[in-house]
Short mmCIF file of C-alpha atoms and ligand atoms in Angstrom, two decimals:
data_model
loop_
_atom_site.label_atom_id
_atom_site.label_comp_id
_atom_site.label_asym_id
_atom_site.label_seq_id
_atom_site.Cartn_x
_atom_site.Cartn_y
_atom_site.Cartn_z
CA UNK A 16 0.00 0.00 0.00
CA UNK A 17 1.37 3.43 -0.87
CA UNK A 18 0.16 6.46 1.06
CA UNK A 19 1.83 9.13 -1.02
CA UNK A 20 2.41 9.30 -4.69
CA UNK A 21 5.13 11.41 -6.26
CA UNK A 22 3.63 13.39 -9.17
CA UNK A 23 6.71 15.51 -9.89
CA UNK A 24 9.89 13.91 -11.20
CA UNK A 25 12.58 13.12 -8.69
CA UNK A 26 15.30 15.76 -8.26
CA UNK A 27 18.32 14.74 -10.25
CA UNK A 28 21.55 14.37 -8.31
CA UNK A 29 24.84 13.82 -9.99
CA UNK A 30 27.25 11.25 -8.63
CA UNK A 31 29.66 13.98 -7.56
CA UNK A 32 26.99 15.48 -5.28
CA UNK A 33 26.33 12.17 -3.64
CA UNK A 34 29.99 11.64 -3.06
CA UNK A 35 30.33 15.05 -1.41
CA UNK A 36 27.40 14.25 0.85
CA UNK A 37 28.87 11.04 2.07
CA UNK A 38 32.19 12.68 2.76
CA UNK A 39 30.81 15.60 4.84
CA UNK A 40 28.74 13.20 6.93
CA UNK A 41 31.96 11.45 7.85
CA UNK A 42 33.93 14.47 9.08
CA UNK A 43 31.33 16.32 11.15
CA UNK A 44 29.64 15.28 14.38
CA UNK A 45 26.66 17.08 15.82
CA UNK A 46 26.88 17.96 19.50
CA UNK A 47 23.73 16.69 21.26
CA UNK A 48 23.95 19.51 23.81
CA UNK A 49 24.48 22.67 21.73
CA UNK A 50 23.61 21.39 18.22
CA UNK A 51 26.84 22.75 16.74
CA UNK A 52 28.51 20.75 14.02
CA UNK A 53 31.96 19.78 15.17
CA UNK A 54 34.84 18.83 12.94
CA UNK A 55 35.90 15.29 13.82
CA UNK A 56 39.61 16.10 13.80
CA UNK A 57 39.02 19.01 16.15
CA UNK A 58 36.94 16.77 18.43
CA UNK A 59 39.76 14.24 18.45
CA UNK A 60 42.24 16.93 19.51
CA UNK A 61 39.93 18.10 22.32
CA UNK A 62 39.59 14.49 23.66
CA UNK A 63 35.97 14.24 22.49
CA UNK A 64 34.88 17.33 24.40
CA UNK A 65 32.69 19.84 22.51
CA UNK A 66 34.79 22.93 21.85
CA UNK A 67 31.65 25.12 22.03
CA UNK A 68 29.80 23.92 25.15
CA UNK A 69 32.19 21.41 26.82
CA UNK A 70 29.81 18.52 26.33
CA UNK A 71 31.73 15.30 27.05
CA UNK A 72 31.18 12.63 24.42
CA UNK A 73 31.87 9.01 25.37
CA UNK A 74 35.58 8.23 25.29
CA UNK A 75 36.99 4.82 24.32
CA UNK A 76 38.83 2.90 27.04
CA UNK A 77 42.12 2.46 25.16
CA UNK A 78 42.31 6.18 24.44
CA UNK A 79 41.75 6.93 28.11
CA UNK A 80 44.83 4.94 29.00
CA UNK A 81 46.97 6.41 26.26
CA UNK A 82 46.16 10.01 27.24
CA UNK A 83 46.68 9.19 30.94
CA UNK A 84 50.14 7.61 30.88
CA UNK A 85 53.33 9.62 30.33
CA UNK A 86 54.05 9.81 26.56
CA UNK A 87 51.06 7.47 26.05
CA UNK A 88 53.24 4.50 26.94
CA UNK A 89 52.04 1.62 29.08
CA UNK A 90 52.21 -2.14 29.37
CA UNK A 91 48.88 -3.86 28.71
CA UNK A 92 47.74 -6.17 31.51
CA UNK A 93 45.56 -9.26 31.62
CA UNK A 94 44.28 -9.04 28.05
CA UNK A 95 43.72 -12.81 28.23
CA UNK A 96 41.28 -12.58 31.15
CA UNK A 97 37.90 -12.83 29.46
CA UNK A 98 34.39 -13.93 30.40
CA UNK A 99 33.34 -17.54 30.51
CA UNK A 100 29.70 -18.60 30.59
CA UNK A 101 29.45 -20.42 33.92
CA UNK A 102 25.64 -20.38 34.03
CA UNK A 103 25.17 -21.19 30.33
CA UNK A 104 22.85 -18.26 30.35
CA UNK A 105 20.42 -17.48 27.55
CA UNK A 106 18.24 -14.35 27.43
CA UNK A 107 17.17 -13.13 24.00
CA UNK A 108 20.34 -14.79 22.78
CA UNK A 109 23.02 -17.00 24.36
CA UNK A 110 25.49 -15.12 26.56
CA UNK A 111 28.37 -16.77 24.65
CA UNK A 112 27.14 -15.12 21.42
CA UNK A 113 26.71 -11.83 23.20
CA UNK A 114 30.36 -11.87 24.29
CA UNK A 115 31.52 -12.82 20.80
CA UNK A 116 29.52 -10.00 19.26
CA UNK A 117 30.76 -7.46 21.84
CA UNK A 118 34.38 -8.47 21.27
CA UNK A 119 33.97 -8.10 17.53
CA UNK A 120 32.13 -4.77 17.58
CA UNK A 121 34.15 -3.04 20.30
CA UNK A 122 37.55 -4.48 19.46
CA UNK A 123 38.07 -4.99 23.20
CA UNK A 124 38.70 -8.25 25.08
CA UNK A 125 36.38 -7.21 27.94
CA UNK A 126 34.47 -4.23 29.36
CA UNK A 127 37.70 -2.99 30.94
CA UNK A 128 41.28 -2.66 29.72
CA UNK A 129 44.12 -2.18 32.16
CA UNK A 130 47.73 -1.19 32.01
CA UNK A 131 50.85 -0.43 33.96
CA UNK A 132 52.98 2.66 33.43
CA UNK A 133 54.10 6.02 34.75
CA UNK A 134 51.82 9.01 35.33
CA UNK A 135 53.74 12.17 36.18
CA UNK A 136 56.64 9.86 37.03
CA UNK A 137 54.59 7.80 39.52
CA UNK A 138 54.02 4.09 39.11
CA UNK A 139 50.34 3.57 38.26
CA UNK A 140 48.12 0.60 37.55
CA UNK A 141 45.15 1.96 35.64
CA UNK A 142 41.96 0.49 34.25
CA UNK A 143 39.39 2.03 31.93
CA UNK A 144 35.89 0.68 31.42
CA UNK A 145 34.09 0.93 28.10
CA UNK A 146 30.33 1.17 27.57
CA UNK A 147 30.60 -0.37 24.12
CA UNK A 148 31.23 -3.82 25.64
CA UNK A 149 27.84 -5.07 26.95
CA UNK A 150 27.10 -1.68 28.53
CA UNK A 151 30.34 -1.63 30.50
CA UNK A 152 28.85 -4.29 32.73
CA UNK A 153 30.93 -5.86 35.48
CA UNK A 154 31.18 -9.62 35.18
CA UNK A 155 33.76 -11.99 36.70
CA UNK A 156 36.43 -10.99 34.20
CA UNK A 157 36.06 -7.27 34.90
CA UNK A 158 36.16 -7.95 38.65
CA UNK A 159 39.20 -10.17 38.29
CA UNK A 160 41.06 -7.62 36.18
CA UNK A 161 40.49 -4.80 38.66
CA UNK A 162 41.47 -7.06 41.56
CA UNK A 163 44.71 -8.06 39.81
CA UNK A 164 45.41 -4.40 39.14
CA UNK A 165 45.13 -3.73 42.89
CA UNK A 166 47.22 -6.79 43.82
CA UNK A 167 49.96 -5.72 41.43
CA UNK A 168 49.92 -2.23 42.93
CA UNK A 169 50.34 -3.81 46.36
CA UNK A 170 53.30 -5.88 45.19
CA UNK A 171 55.06 -3.07 43.40
CA UNK A 172 53.92 -0.14 45.58
CA UNK A 173 52.01 1.70 42.91
CA UNK A 174 48.82 3.72 42.77
CA UNK A 175 45.52 2.44 41.36
CA UNK A 176 43.28 4.45 39.02
CA UNK A 177 40.02 3.21 37.55
CA UNK A 178 37.88 5.09 35.04
CA UNK A 179 34.37 3.81 35.67
CA UNK A 180 31.77 3.67 32.89
CA UNK A 181 29.14 1.08 33.60
CA UNK A 182 25.54 0.10 33.64
CA UNK A 183 26.23 -2.09 36.67
CA UNK A 184 26.72 -5.77 37.34
CA UNK A 185 26.47 -8.17 34.38
CA UNK A 186 23.10 -9.87 34.68
CA UNK A 187 24.11 -12.84 32.54
CA UNK A 188 26.55 -13.98 35.22
CA UNK A 189 24.07 -13.63 38.09
CA UNK A 190 25.51 -13.73 41.56
CA UNK A 191 29.04 -14.26 40.24
CA UNK A 192 28.89 -10.65 39.06
CA UNK A 193 27.64 -9.45 42.41
CA UNK A 194 30.50 -11.24 44.15
CA UNK A 195 32.96 -8.98 42.32
CA UNK A 196 31.74 -6.06 44.38
CA UNK A 197 32.94 -7.72 47.57
CA UNK A 198 36.11 -9.09 46.01
CA UNK A 199 37.28 -5.70 44.70
CA UNK A 200 36.28 -3.94 47.92
CA UNK A 201 38.34 -6.41 49.96
CA UNK A 202 41.37 -5.85 47.72
CA UNK A 203 40.93 -2.09 48.09
CA UNK A 204 40.89 -2.49 51.87
CA UNK A 205 44.36 -4.10 51.62
CA UNK A 206 45.52 -1.24 49.41
CA UNK A 207 44.31 1.15 52.07
CA UNK A 208 46.20 -0.76 54.77
CA UNK A 209 49.33 -0.47 52.66
CA UNK A 210 48.70 3.31 52.42
CA UNK A 211 48.65 3.28 48.63
CA UNK A 212 46.18 5.55 46.84
CA UNK A 213 43.15 4.61 44.80
CA UNK A 214 41.83 7.34 42.57
CA UNK A 215 38.36 6.69 41.22
CA UNK A 216 37.30 8.57 38.11
CA UNK A 217 33.55 8.58 37.42
CA UNK A 218 32.52 9.08 33.82
CA UNK A 219 29.12 9.06 32.12
CA UNK A 220 27.43 6.79 33.19
CA UNK A 221 28.57 5.17 36.45
CA UNK A 222 25.67 3.21 37.87
CA UNK A 223 24.53 0.04 39.65
CA UNK A 224 26.95 -2.37 41.25
CA UNK A 225 29.97 -0.38 40.12
CA UNK A 226 28.78 2.70 42.01
CA UNK A 227 27.82 0.48 44.92
CA UNK A 228 31.35 -0.87 45.21
CA UNK A 229 34.74 0.37 44.05
CA UNK A 230 33.67 3.57 42.24
CA UNK A 231 32.67 5.20 45.52
CA UNK A 232 35.62 3.81 47.49
CA UNK A 233 38.27 6.10 46.01
CA UNK A 234 40.61 7.96 48.36
CA UNK A 235 39.95 10.72 45.88
CA UNK A 236 36.86 10.62 43.69
CA UNK A 237 36.90 12.71 40.54
CA UNK A 238 33.95 13.02 38.14
CA UNK A 239 33.74 14.24 34.58
CA UNK A 240 31.28 17.12 34.08
CA UNK A 241 27.57 16.26 33.89
CA UNK A 242 28.17 12.52 34.18
CA UNK A 243 25.23 10.40 35.33
CA UNK A 244 26.30 8.82 38.63
CA UNK A 245 23.96 6.79 40.77
CA UNK A 246 22.85 3.36 41.92
CA UNK A 247 19.28 2.96 40.69
CA UNK A 248 17.76 5.08 37.93
CA UNK A 249 15.72 8.19 38.84
CA UNK A 250 12.41 6.58 37.86
CA UNK A 251 12.92 3.64 40.23
CA UNK A 252 13.83 6.01 43.07
CA UNK A 253 10.81 8.26 42.46
CA UNK A 254 8.50 5.28 42.54
CA UNK A 255 10.10 3.94 45.72
CA UNK A 256 10.18 7.15 47.79
CA UNK A 257 7.10 8.67 46.10
CA UNK A 258 8.76 12.04 45.76
CA UNK A 259 9.80 14.20 42.85
CA UNK A 260 13.59 14.35 42.55
CA UNK A 261 15.43 17.69 42.44
CA UNK A 262 16.84 19.04 39.16
CA UNK A 263 20.28 17.72 38.21
CA UNK A 264 19.90 14.83 40.63
CA UNK A 265 22.55 12.13 40.01
CA UNK A 266 24.79 14.41 37.97
CA UNK A 267 28.42 15.13 38.88
CA UNK A 268 27.81 18.77 39.91
CA UNK A 269 24.92 17.80 42.22
CA UNK A 270 27.05 15.08 43.83
CA UNK A 271 29.93 17.52 44.32
CA UNK A 272 27.59 19.96 46.05
CA UNK A 273 26.41 17.18 48.35
CA UNK A 274 29.85 15.84 49.21
CA UNK A 275 29.75 12.57 47.25
CA UNK A 276 32.63 13.45 44.93
CA UNK A 277 35.75 15.51 45.58
CA UNK A 278 36.23 17.24 42.24
CA UNK A 279 34.54 17.70 38.88
CA UNK A 280 37.26 17.95 36.24
CA UNK A 281 37.11 18.63 32.51
CA UNK A 282 38.59 15.68 30.58
CA UNK A 283 41.19 17.94 29.01
CA UNK A 284 42.51 18.81 32.49
CA UNK A 285 42.12 15.32 33.94
CA UNK A 286 45.71 14.14 33.55
CA UNK A 287 47.03 17.30 35.23
CA UNK A 288 44.59 16.93 38.12
CA UNK A 289 45.52 13.27 38.60
CA UNK A 290 49.23 14.13 38.63
CA UNK A 291 48.63 16.77 41.34
CA UNK A 292 46.78 14.19 43.46
CA UNK A 293 49.54 11.60 42.93
CA UNK A 294 52.28 14.13 43.79
CA UNK A 295 50.49 14.79 47.02
CA UNK A 296 49.64 11.20 47.94
CA UNK A 297 52.71 9.34 46.64
CA UNK A 298 55.24 11.86 47.89
CA UNK A 299 56.20 9.99 51.04
CA UNK A 300 57.01 6.73 49.34
CA UNK A 301 58.90 8.41 46.49
CA UNK A 302 61.13 10.43 48.82
CA UNK A 303 61.73 7.34 50.98
CA UNK A 304 62.80 5.29 47.97
ZN1 ZN B 11 28.35 21.34 22.28
#
């Protein structure tokens, strides 16, 4: 069935026009906040932050690590730690297929990548989560990788940094995912005993079991501007407490005002801010060495 009929001839487009169209689509990105068209190269140089309104686009995990470490150099860690399928779980599709698809589309081995290197001259074990791998969800592999990061830092007296970006625990692994919350928290307690710093960086979004465990356990907690940070979503909370939530609830700036985070830092100034924190917190051990 056709609802509309074209009675005028179609506008002729030459091949050259079409080609130009395709090319411009590829080099400009529209900012969802201010509607400005941003040149992709410029956006790359500004670390995916809108040069007009400072909107922070999502940032891939590997890039996070390369802009964090001195000269972008670091040793990749635990790339071989990946998810199994202990429950043989099937939702709309088998979990095994979901992992395969996520690996192929994101180019990542898991929802977190980690590395060892120097940041401002300090030894750092850093991890960065990525939303493009099953919503940045925390399964056994993610939990294991963060725990190993902490254990290595304990062995070698380094600092731990994790960039959180997560929808929460990975449902397909059931309680095994939830156990990671306790496992990582216990490892962080040992790090605390050893007086080594853990800097938690909250990016958009940091929610669920990740917020409820390590993300909020940082000695220093830094958030990117306007990131969604919370445990349950606003709708669930409103229905539970039967109250309207205030404006900006669960955003970085609101959490800063209410003492839940220590700093809100623009991505372009993040490395500098982290180095200042490390200089302050690692000073004793570095002068002793
Ligand atoms: Zn913008």
